[in-house]
CSV table of C-alpha atoms in Angstrom, one decimal:
chain,number,residue,atom,x,y,z
A,1,MET,CA,64.4,16.9,-93.5
A,2,LYS,CA,61.9,16.6,-90.7
A,3,ARG,CA,61.0,19.5,-88.5
A,4,GLU,CA,62.1,19.0,-84.9
A,5,LYS,CA,59.0,20.7,-83.6
A,6,LYS,CA,55.7,19.4,-84.9
A,7,PRO,CA,53.4,22.2,-86.2
A,8,ASN,CA,50.0,22.9,-84.9
A,9,ILE,CA,47.3,22.4,-87.5
A,10,LEU,CA,44.2,24.6,-87.5
A,11,ILE,CA,41.6,23.9,-90.2
A,12,ILE,CA,38.6,26.1,-91.0
A,13,ILE,CA,36.1,24.3,-93.3
A,14,THR,CA,32.9,25.8,-94.7
A,15,HIS,CA,29.9,24.3,-96.4
A,16,ASP,CA,29.2,24.7,-100.1
A,17,THR,CA,31.6,27.7,-100.8
A,18,GLY,CA,33.6,26.5,-103.7
A,19,ARG,CA,35.9,29.3,-104.7
A,20,HIS,CA,33.4,32.1,-104.2
A,21,LEU,CA,35.9,34.3,-102.5
A,22,GLY,CA,37.5,37.7,-103.4
A,23,CYS,CA,41.0,36.1,-103.4
A,24,TYR,CA,39.8,33.8,-106.2
A,25,GLY,CA,38.4,36.7,-108.2
A,26,SER,CA,34.8,36.5,-107.2
A,27,GLY,CA,32.8,39.7,-106.7
A,28,VAL,CA,32.5,39.4,-102.9
A,29,ASP,CA,34.6,41.2,-100.4
A,30,THR,CA,36.7,38.8,-98.2
A,31,PRO,CA,39.5,40.9,-96.7
A,32,ASN,CA,40.6,38.4,-94.1
A,33,LEU,CA,40.9,35.5,-96.5
A,34,ASN,CA,42.6,37.7,-99.0
A,35,LYS,CA,45.2,38.6,-96.3
A,36,LEU,CA,45.6,34.9,-95.5
A,37,ALA,CA,46.3,34.2,-99.1
A,38,GLU,CA,48.7,37.1,-99.4
A,39,GLU,CA,50.7,35.8,-96.4
A,40,GLY,CA,50.5,32.1,-97.2
A,41,VAL,CA,49.9,29.9,-100.3
A,42,ILE,CA,46.7,29.9,-102.4
A,43,PHE,CA,46.0,26.9,-104.6
A,44,THR,CA,44.1,27.8,-107.8
A,45,ASN,CA,43.5,24.3,-109.2
A,46,PHE,CA,42.4,22.3,-106.1
A,47,PHE,CA,39.4,20.0,-106.5
A,48,CYS,CA,37.4,17.6,-104.3
A,49,THR,CA,36.8,14.0,-105.1
A,50,ALA,CA,33.0,14.4,-104.9
A,51,PRO,CA,30.7,17.4,-105.3
A,52,GLN,CA,28.9,16.7,-102.1
A,53,CYS,CA,29.4,17.1,-98.3
A,54,SER,CA,30.1,13.7,-96.6
A,55,PRO,CA,32.0,11.9,-99.4
A,56,SER,CA,34.3,14.9,-100.0
A,57,ARG,CA,35.0,15.5,-96.3
A,58,ALA,CA,35.7,11.8,-95.9
A,59,SER,CA,38.3,12.0,-98.7
A,60,LEU,CA,39.9,15.0,-96.9
A,61,LEU,CA,40.4,12.9,-93.8
A,62,THR,CA,41.2,9.5,-95.4
A,63,GLY,CA,43.1,10.4,-98.5
A,64,ARG,CA,40.9,7.9,-100.3
A,65,TYR,CA,38.1,8.0,-102.9
A,66,PRO,CA,34.5,7.7,-101.6
A,67,HIS,CA,33.9,4.3,-103.3
A,68,ASN,CA,37.0,3.1,-101.4
A,69,ASN,CA,36.5,4.6,-98.0
A,70,GLY,CA,32.8,3.5,-98.2
A,71,LEU,CA,31.1,6.9,-97.8
A,72,ILE,CA,29.2,7.1,-101.1
A,73,GLY,CA,26.3,9.1,-99.7
A,74,LEU,CA,25.4,11.5,-96.9
A,75,THR,CA,25.8,10.5,-93.3
A,76,HIS,CA,22.6,12.1,-92.2
A,77,ARG,CA,20.8,9.9,-94.7
A,78,GLY,CA,22.3,6.7,-93.3
A,79,PHE,CA,25.5,6.3,-95.3
A,80,ARG,CA,28.7,5.3,-93.4
A,81,LEU,CA,32.5,5.1,-93.7
A,82,ASN,CA,34.0,1.6,-93.7
A,83,ALA,CA,34.9,0.3,-90.3
A,84,ASN,CA,38.6,0.7,-89.5
A,85,GLU,CA,39.3,3.5,-92.0
A,86,LEU,CA,42.5,5.3,-91.2
A,87,LEU,CA,41.5,8.9,-90.5
A,88,LEU,CA,43.7,12.0,-90.1
A,89,PRO,CA,42.6,13.0,-86.6
A,90,ASN,CA,43.1,9.5,-85.3
A,91,LEU,CA,46.6,9.2,-86.9
A,92,LEU,CA,47.6,12.5,-85.4
A,93,ALA,CA,46.3,11.6,-82.0
A,94,GLN,CA,48.3,8.4,-82.1
A,95,ALA,CA,51.4,10.5,-82.9
A,96,GLY,CA,50.9,12.7,-79.8
A,97,TYR,CA,48.7,15.4,-81.0
A,98,SER,CA,45.7,16.9,-79.1
A,99,THR,CA,42.7,16.8,-81.4
A,100,TYR,CA,39.8,19.1,-81.2
A,101,LEU,CA,36.5,19.6,-83.2
A,102,PHE,CA,34.6,22.8,-83.0
A,103,GLY,CA,31.3,23.0,-84.7
A,104,PHE,CA,30.3,21.0,-87.8
A,105,GLN,CA,31.4,17.7,-89.2
A,106,HIS,CA,29.6,15.4,-91.7
A,107,GLU,CA,31.7,12.2,-91.8
A,108,SER,CA,30.2,10.2,-88.9
A,109,PRO,CA,27.2,10.3,-86.5
A,110,ASN,CA,29.9,9.8,-83.8
A,111,PRO,CA,32.7,12.4,-84.2
A,112,TYR,CA,34.7,10.7,-81.5
A,113,SER,CA,35.2,7.8,-83.8
A,114,LEU,CA,37.1,10.0,-86.2
A,115,GLY,CA,39.8,10.6,-83.7
A,116,TYR,CA,38.7,13.9,-82.0
A,117,GLN,CA,39.6,13.8,-78.3
A,118,LYS,CA,37.5,16.8,-77.3
A,119,ILE,CA,34.4,18.2,-79.1
A,120,PHE,CA,33.1,21.7,-78.6
A,121,LYS,CA,29.4,22.1,-79.4
A,122,ALA,CA,27.8,25.5,-79.8
A,123,LYS,CA,24.0,26.2,-79.9
A,124,SER,CA,24.3,26.1,-83.7
A,125,ASN,CA,27.0,25.3,-86.2
A,126,SER,CA,26.9,28.8,-87.6
A,127,CYS,CA,30.2,30.7,-87.5
A,128,LEU,CA,28.4,33.2,-85.2
A,129,ASP,CA,28.1,30.6,-82.5
A,130,VAL,CA,31.2,28.4,-83.1
A,131,THR,CA,33.8,31.2,-83.3
A,132,PRO,CA,33.4,32.4,-79.7
A,133,LEU,CA,34.1,28.9,-78.5
A,134,VAL,CA,37.3,28.8,-80.6
A,135,ILE,CA,38.5,32.2,-79.3
A,136,ASP,CA,37.7,31.4,-75.7
A,137,PHE,CA,39.7,28.2,-76.0
A,138,LEU,CA,42.7,29.9,-77.6
A,139,GLU,CA,42.7,32.6,-75.0
A,140,ASN,CA,42.3,30.4,-71.9
A,141,ASN,CA,44.4,27.3,-72.6
A,142,LYS,CA,48.1,26.8,-72.5
A,143,LEU,CA,48.6,24.2,-75.2
A,144,LYS,CA,51.7,22.2,-74.4
A,145,LYS,CA,51.3,19.4,-77.0
A,146,PRO,CA,50.9,20.2,-80.7
A,147,PHE,CA,47.2,20.4,-81.6
A,148,PHE,CA,45.0,19.5,-84.5
A,149,MET,CA,41.9,21.7,-84.5
A,150,MET,CA,39.0,21.3,-87.0
A,151,ILE,CA,36.6,24.2,-87.1
A,152,GLY,CA,33.5,23.5,-89.1
A,153,PHE,CA,30.9,26.2,-90.1
A,154,SER,CA,27.5,25.5,-91.5
A,155,GLU,CA,27.8,28.5,-93.7
A,156,THR,CA,27.5,28.8,-96.7
A,157,HIS,CA,24.9,26.1,-96.9
A,158,ARG,CA,21.4,27.1,-97.9
A,159,PRO,CA,19.0,28.5,-96.9
A,160,PHE,CA,20.5,32.0,-97.4
A,161,PRO,CA,19.5,35.2,-95.7
A,162,GLN,CA,17.2,37.2,-97.9
A,163,TYR,CA,18.9,40.0,-99.8
A,164,GLU,CA,16.7,43.0,-100.4
A,165,GLY,CA,19.0,45.5,-102.1
A,166,PRO,CA,19.8,46.3,-105.7
A,167,VAL,CA,21.3,43.6,-107.9
A,168,ASP,CA,22.8,45.7,-110.8
A,169,ASN,CA,26.3,45.4,-109.3
A,170,ILE,CA,26.1,41.7,-108.4
A,171,GLU,CA,28.2,39.5,-110.6
A,172,GLY,CA,26.3,36.5,-112.0
A,173,PHE,CA,27.7,33.0,-112.6
A,174,PRO,CA,28.7,32.4,-116.2
A,175,TYR,CA,27.0,28.9,-116.2
A,176,LEU,CA,23.6,30.3,-115.1
A,177,PRO,CA,21.2,32.7,-116.9
A,178,ASP,CA,22.1,36.3,-116.1
A,179,VAL,CA,18.7,37.2,-114.6
A,180,GLU,CA,17.6,39.2,-111.6
A,181,ASP,CA,16.7,36.1,-109.5
A,182,VAL,CA,20.1,34.5,-109.9
A,183,ARG,CA,21.8,37.7,-109.0
A,184,ARG,CA,19.7,38.1,-106.0
A,185,ASP,CA,20.5,34.5,-105.0
A,186,ILE,CA,24.2,35.2,-105.3
A,187,ALA,CA,23.8,38.4,-103.3
A,188,SER,CA,22.2,36.3,-100.5
A,189,LEU,CA,25.1,33.9,-100.7
A,190,ASN,CA,27.5,36.9,-100.4
A,191,ILE,CA,26.0,37.8,-97.0
A,192,LEU,CA,27.2,34.4,-95.6
A,193,VAL,CA,30.6,34.6,-97.3
A,194,ARG,CA,31.2,38.0,-95.7
A,195,ARG,CA,30.0,36.7,-92.4
A,196,VAL,CA,32.4,33.8,-92.5
A,197,ASP,CA,35.3,36.0,-93.5
A,198,GLU,CA,34.7,38.3,-90.6
A,199,LYS,CA,34.7,35.4,-88.1
A,200,ILE,CA,37.9,34.0,-89.7
A,201,GLY,CA,39.5,37.3,-89.1
A,202,GLU,CA,38.6,37.1,-85.4
A,203,ILE,CA,40.1,33.6,-85.1
A,204,LEU,CA,43.3,34.6,-86.8
A,205,ARG,CA,43.7,37.6,-84.5
A,206,SER,CA,43.1,35.4,-81.5
A,207,LEU,CA,45.7,33.0,-82.7
A,208,ASP,CA,48.2,35.9,-83.0
A,209,GLU,CA,47.3,37.1,-79.5
A,210,ALA,CA,47.9,33.6,-78.1
A,211,ASP,CA,51.4,33.7,-79.6
A,212,LEU,CA,50.6,30.6,-81.8
A,213,ARG,CA,51.0,32.1,-85.2
A,214,ASP,CA,54.5,31.0,-86.0
A,215,ASP,CA,53.9,27.4,-84.9
A,216,THR,CA,50.5,26.9,-86.6
A,217,LEU,CA,49.6,25.9,-90.1
A,218,VAL,CA,46.3,27.6,-90.8
A,219,VAL,CA,44.2,26.0,-93.5
A,220,PHE,CA,41.0,27.4,-95.1
A,221,THR,CA,39.0,25.1,-97.3
A,222,THR,CA,35.5,24.0,-98.2
A,223,ASP,CA,33.9,20.7,-99.1
A,224,HIS,CA,32.7,21.3,-102.7
A,225,GLY,CA,31.2,23.9,-105.0
A,226,VAL,CA,28.4,26.4,-104.4
A,227,ALA,CA,24.8,25.2,-103.8
A,228,PHE,CA,23.5,26.4,-107.2
A,229,PRO,CA,22.2,24.4,-110.3
A,230,GLY,CA,25.1,23.3,-112.4
A,231,ALA,CA,27.5,23.3,-109.4
A,232,LYS,CA,27.0,21.2,-106.2
A,233,ALA,CA,26.1,17.6,-107.0
A,234,THR,CA,27.5,17.8,-110.5
A,235,LEU,CA,30.9,17.0,-111.9
A,236,PHE,CA,31.2,20.3,-113.8
A,237,ASP,CA,34.0,22.5,-112.5
A,238,PRO,CA,31.7,24.7,-110.4
A,239,GLY,CA,30.7,21.5,-108.4
A,240,ILE,CA,34.2,20.1,-107.8
A,241,GLU,CA,36.3,23.3,-107.4
A,242,ILE,CA,37.3,24.1,-103.9
A,243,SER,CA,39.2,26.8,-102.1
A,244,MET,CA,42.5,25.8,-100.4
A,245,ILE,CA,44.6,28.4,-98.6
A,246,MET,CA,47.4,27.5,-96.3
A,247,ARG,CA,49.7,29.7,-94.1
A,248,GLY,CA,52.3,28.7,-91.7
A,249,PRO,CA,55.5,26.6,-91.2
A,250,GLY,CA,56.8,24.2,-93.7
A,251,GLY,CA,57.0,26.7,-96.6
A,252,PHE,CA,53.4,27.8,-96.7
A,253,GLU,CA,54.2,31.5,-96.8
A,254,GLY,CA,55.1,34.4,-99.1
A,255,GLY,CA,51.8,35.0,-101.0
A,256,ARG,CA,52.6,32.2,-103.5
A,257,LYS,CA,50.1,30.9,-106.0
A,258,ILE,CA,50.2,27.2,-106.8
A,259,GLU,CA,48.5,26.3,-110.1
A,260,ALA,CA,49.2,22.6,-110.1
A,261,LEU,CA,46.3,20.2,-110.5
A,262,LEU,CA,45.5,18.8,-107.1
A,263,SER,CA,42.8,16.8,-105.2
A,264,ASN,CA,41.6,16.9,-101.7
A,265,LEU,CA,42.9,13.3,-101.6
A,266,ASP,CA,46.3,15.0,-101.2
A,267,PHE,CA,45.4,16.8,-98.0
A,268,ALA,CA,45.8,14.1,-95.4
A,269,PRO,CA,49.1,12.8,-96.9
A,270,THR,CA,50.4,16.4,-96.9
A,271,ILE,CA,49.5,17.0,-93.2
A,272,LEU,CA,51.1,13.7,-92.2
A,273,ASP,CA,54.2,14.5,-94.2
A,274,LEU,CA,54.5,18.0,-92.7
A,275,CYS,CA,54.2,16.5,-89.2
A,276,GLY,CA,56.8,13.8,-89.8
A,277,ILE,CA,54.3,11.0,-89.6
A,278,PRO,CA,54.5,8.1,-92.1
A,279,ILE,CA,51.8,8.2,-94.8
A,280,PRO,CA,49.8,4.9,-94.8
A,281,THR,CA,50.1,3.0,-98.1
A,282,GLU,CA,46.3,2.8,-98.2
A,283,MET,CA,46.1,6.5,-98.9
A,284,GLN,CA,45.5,7.3,-102.6
A,285,GLY,CA,46.6,10.9,-102.5
A,286,LYS,CA,50.1,12.4,-102.5
A,287,SER,CA,51.9,14.9,-100.3
A,288,ILE,CA,52.1,18.3,-101.9
A,289,LEU,CA,55.3,19.2,-100.0
A,290,PRO,CA,57.5,18.5,-103.1
A,291,ILE,CA,55.6,21.3,-104.9
A,292,ILE,CA,55.8,23.6,-101.9
A,293,ARG,CA,59.6,23.0,-101.7
A,294,GLY,CA,60.1,23.6,-105.4
A,295,GLU,CA,61.2,19.9,-106.0
A,296,ALA,CA,58.3,19.2,-108.4
A,297,LYS,CA,55.9,21.3,-110.5
A,298,ARG,CA,53.0,18.9,-110.4
A,299,LEU,CA,51.8,15.6,-108.8
A,300,HIS,CA,49.0,14.6,-111.1
A,301,ARG,CA,48.5,14.5,-114.9
A,302,GLN,CA,44.8,14.0,-114.2
A,303,ILE,CA,42.4,13.8,-111.2
A,304,PHE,CA,39.3,11.7,-110.9
A,305,VAL,CA,35.9,12.7,-109.5
A,306,GLU,CA,32.7,10.8,-108.6
A,307,GLN,CA,29.3,10.8,-107.3
A,308,THR,CA,27.0,7.9,-106.4
A,309,TYR,CA,24.3,9.0,-104.0
A,310,HIS,CA,23.3,12.6,-103.0
A,311,ALA,CA,19.7,12.9,-102.1
A,312,ALA,CA,18.9,10.7,-105.0
A,313,TYR,CA,20.9,8.1,-106.9
A,314,ASP,CA,23.0,9.7,-109.6
A,315,PRO,CA,26.1,7.5,-110.4
A,316,ILE,CA,28.6,9.6,-112.4
A,317,ARG,CA,32.3,9.4,-112.8
A,318,GLY,CA,34.8,11.8,-114.4
A,319,VAL,CA,38.4,12.5,-115.2
A,320,ARG,CA,39.9,16.0,-115.5
A,321,THR,CA,43.3,17.0,-116.9
A,322,ASP,CA,44.6,20.6,-117.1
A,323,ARG,CA,42.7,21.0,-120.4
A,324,TYR,CA,40.1,18.3,-120.8
A,325,LYS,CA,37.1,16.9,-118.8
A,326,TYR,CA,35.3,13.6,-119.5
A,327,ILE,CA,32.1,12.7,-117.6
A,328,ARG,CA,30.2,9.5,-117.9
A,329,SER,CA,26.7,9.1,-116.5
A,330,PHE,CA,25.6,5.6,-115.7
A,331,GLU,CA,21.8,6.3,-115.4
A,332,LYS,CA,19.5,8.4,-117.6
A,333,ARG,CA,19.2,11.7,-115.9
A,334,PRO,CA,18.3,15.3,-116.9
A,335,PHE,CA,21.2,17.8,-117.6
A,336,TRP,CA,20.7,19.1,-114.0
A,337,PHE,CA,19.0,16.6,-111.7
A,338,PRO,CA,16.2,18.2,-109.6
A,339,PRO,CA,16.3,16.1,-106.4
A,340,ASN,CA,20.0,16.8,-106.1
A,341,VAL,CA,19.6,20.6,-106.5
A,342,ASP,CA,19.0,22.6,-103.3
A,343,GLY,CA,15.9,24.8,-103.4
A,344,GLY,CA,16.1,28.5,-104.0
A,345,LEU,CA,15.6,31.3,-106.5
A,346,SER,CA,18.2,29.8,-108.9
A,347,LYS,CA,16.6,26.4,-109.0
A,348,GLU,CA,13.3,28.0,-110.1
A,349,VAL,CA,15.2,29.8,-112.8
A,350,ALA,CA,16.8,26.5,-114.0
A,351,ARG,CA,13.3,25.0,-114.1
A,352,ARG,CA,11.9,27.9,-116.2
A,353,PHE,CA,14.8,27.7,-118.6
A,354,GLY,CA,14.2,23.9,-119.1
A,355,TYR,CA,17.4,22.5,-117.7
A,356,PHE,CA,15.5,19.9,-115.8
A,357,ASN,CA,13.8,18.7,-119.0
A,358,LYS,CA,16.9,18.5,-121.1
A,359,PRO,CA,18.5,15.0,-121.1
A,360,ARG,CA,22.1,14.6,-119.9
A,361,PRO,CA,24.2,12.9,-122.5
A,362,PRO,CA,25.7,9.5,-121.3
A,363,GLU,CA,29.1,10.8,-122.2
A,364,MET,CA,30.5,14.4,-122.2
A,365,LEU,CA,33.9,15.7,-123.3
A,366,PHE,CA,34.9,19.3,-122.8
A,367,ASP,CA,37.9,21.3,-123.9
A,368,LEU,CA,38.2,23.6,-120.9
A,369,GLU,CA,40.6,25.9,-122.6
A,370,SER,CA,38.0,27.0,-125.3
A,371,ASP,CA,34.9,26.1,-123.3
A,372,PRO,CA,35.4,26.8,-119.6
A,373,ILE,CA,31.7,26.6,-118.7
A,374,GLU,CA,31.4,23.1,-120.2
A,375,ARG,CA,28.6,23.6,-122.7
A,376,ASN,CA,30.1,22.3,-126.0
A,377,ASN,CA,30.0,18.5,-125.8
A,378,LEU,CA,32.7,17.2,-128.1
A,379,VAL,CA,31.9,13.5,-127.9
A,380,ASN,CA,30.7,13.4,-131.5
A,381,ASP,CA,33.3,15.8,-132.9
A,382,PRO,CA,35.7,13.8,-135.1
A,383,GLU,CA,38.6,16.2,-134.4
A,384,TYR,CA,38.5,14.9,-130.7
A,385,THR,CA,38.2,11.2,-131.4
A,386,ASP,CA,41.7,10.4,-130.1
A,387,ILE,CA,41.2,12.5,-127.0
A,388,LEU,CA,37.9,10.9,-126.3
A,389,LYS,CA,39.4,7.4,-126.5
A,390,ARG,CA,42.3,8.5,-124.2
A,391,MET,CA,40.0,10.0,-121.6
A,392,ARG,CA,37.7,7.0,-121.7
A,393,LEU,CA,40.6,4.7,-121.1
A,394,LEU,CA,41.9,6.8,-118.3
A,395,LEU,CA,38.5,6.6,-116.5
A,396,GLU,CA,38.0,2.9,-117.1
A,397,ASP,CA,41.5,2.1,-115.9
A,398,TRP,CA,41.0,4.1,-112.7
A,399,MET,CA,37.6,2.4,-112.0
A,400,ARG,CA,39.3,-1.0,-112.4
A,401,ARG,CA,42.4,-0.1,-110.4
A,402,THR,CA,40.2,1.2,-107.5
A,403,SER,CA,37.6,-1.6,-107.7
A,404,ASP,CA,34.8,0.8,-108.3
A,405,PRO,CA,31.5,-1.1,-107.5
A,406,LEU,CA,29.8,0.8,-110.4
A,407,LEU,CA,31.7,-1.5,-112.8
A,408,LYS,CA,29.2,-4.3,-111.8
A,409,GLY,CA,26.1,-2.1,-112.3
A,410,TYR,CA,23.7,-0.6,-109.9
A,411,VAL,CA,25.3,0.3,-106.5
A,412,PRO,CA,22.7,-0.4,-103.7
A,413,PRO,CA,22.5,2.1,-100.9
A,414,HIS,CA,23.7,1.3,-97.4
A,415,PRO,CA,21.2,-0.6,-95.2
A,416,ASN,CA,18.4,1.8,-94.0
A,417,ALA,CA,19.8,4.7,-95.9
A,418,ARG,CA,17.2,7.3,-97.0
A,419,VAL,CA,17.2,7.9,-100.8
A,420,THR,CA,15.0,10.3,-102.7
A,421,PRO,CA,13.1,8.9,-105.8
A,422,PRO,CA,14.7,10.1,-109.1
A,423,ASP,CA,11.4,11.6,-110.3
A,424,SER,CA,11.2,13.9,-107.2
A,425,TYR,CA,11.6,17.6,-107.7
A,426,THR,CA,12.8,18.3,-104.1
A,427,PRO,CA,15.6,16.5,-102.1
């Protein structure tokens, strides 16, 4: 049954945050996002299509895989969406929505081409500068039409502020060595996470004061995992896991926790469905409203993930079920690939511990139930032969069904795109 009144949609998207929030169990204080989760719906098994900025964000807006929507690398390095891609802001604008962008986007050099009718630029894309523009707009505009508002923060992208305090009480990441430099790096990340949380609190209070809360679906998400070795720009879970919290009309309330396996491909179809707008057949994701309404427990038996270009060429594809993960690398690369790892204390730790010298196996299979940090490669374990065959077939079938160009071999970069040599240490 369609809602008579179309909801407003307000999305806050951060950079490189993964699920590093208090409401996801991380050791960082995020009271405002915790409250949003307690009042709305928190998704605990939400993943991106690609562990990198532009391709992931393009999937969020198109409901399509990067190798299908064309954005297989980073826009600031010259990669581009296909012409005439159907994009969520455009579709909403055509349906009568007012569409606004505040701050950061990474899907096109021309944000108006994405369907935003008005763009608000601050002196930087930090939440410190973007948030006052949002609050001023909410306080001083009588919004008659339903609106779609995308608020992009540059946080929590590196470089981080320098943390000078003690690190004994800082929680490390289980996939990284538990040493002082890594903890100090995480403490520096925490500074930005807390800053974002504070500014989100200000936006939510402003929304309440403008009497827009009941009619507005508030979404908090991020593009991919944290900017640490073994996370961003890898297909390990710390690279593809994302936060997704929604609060508002349509059943997104009550402090519910949804554990179904989902992809950010599902985001655009969900918003369109909620707004009573037909979902284009080109979209490869599915609306999650049947789960929200209790009509289904899951949408997917497996999700697919990919990367082609980040700073350097690293073509990898993967399939993840609730229990297993299969990753295939199509070029010889080290376990963690230096030009695709952002600089910082943790990168130097990874170098010292030899992660950049260790070769990455061409195939990896992990049992996530017994090995959540994905270190025990089961490809050669005879007990997992049948599972390996099944996961291989799932990936190969998906690549064929979606006409993945990688099936034909090397995927060239877009014309004039800037690509870092694979033997480089820095991006």
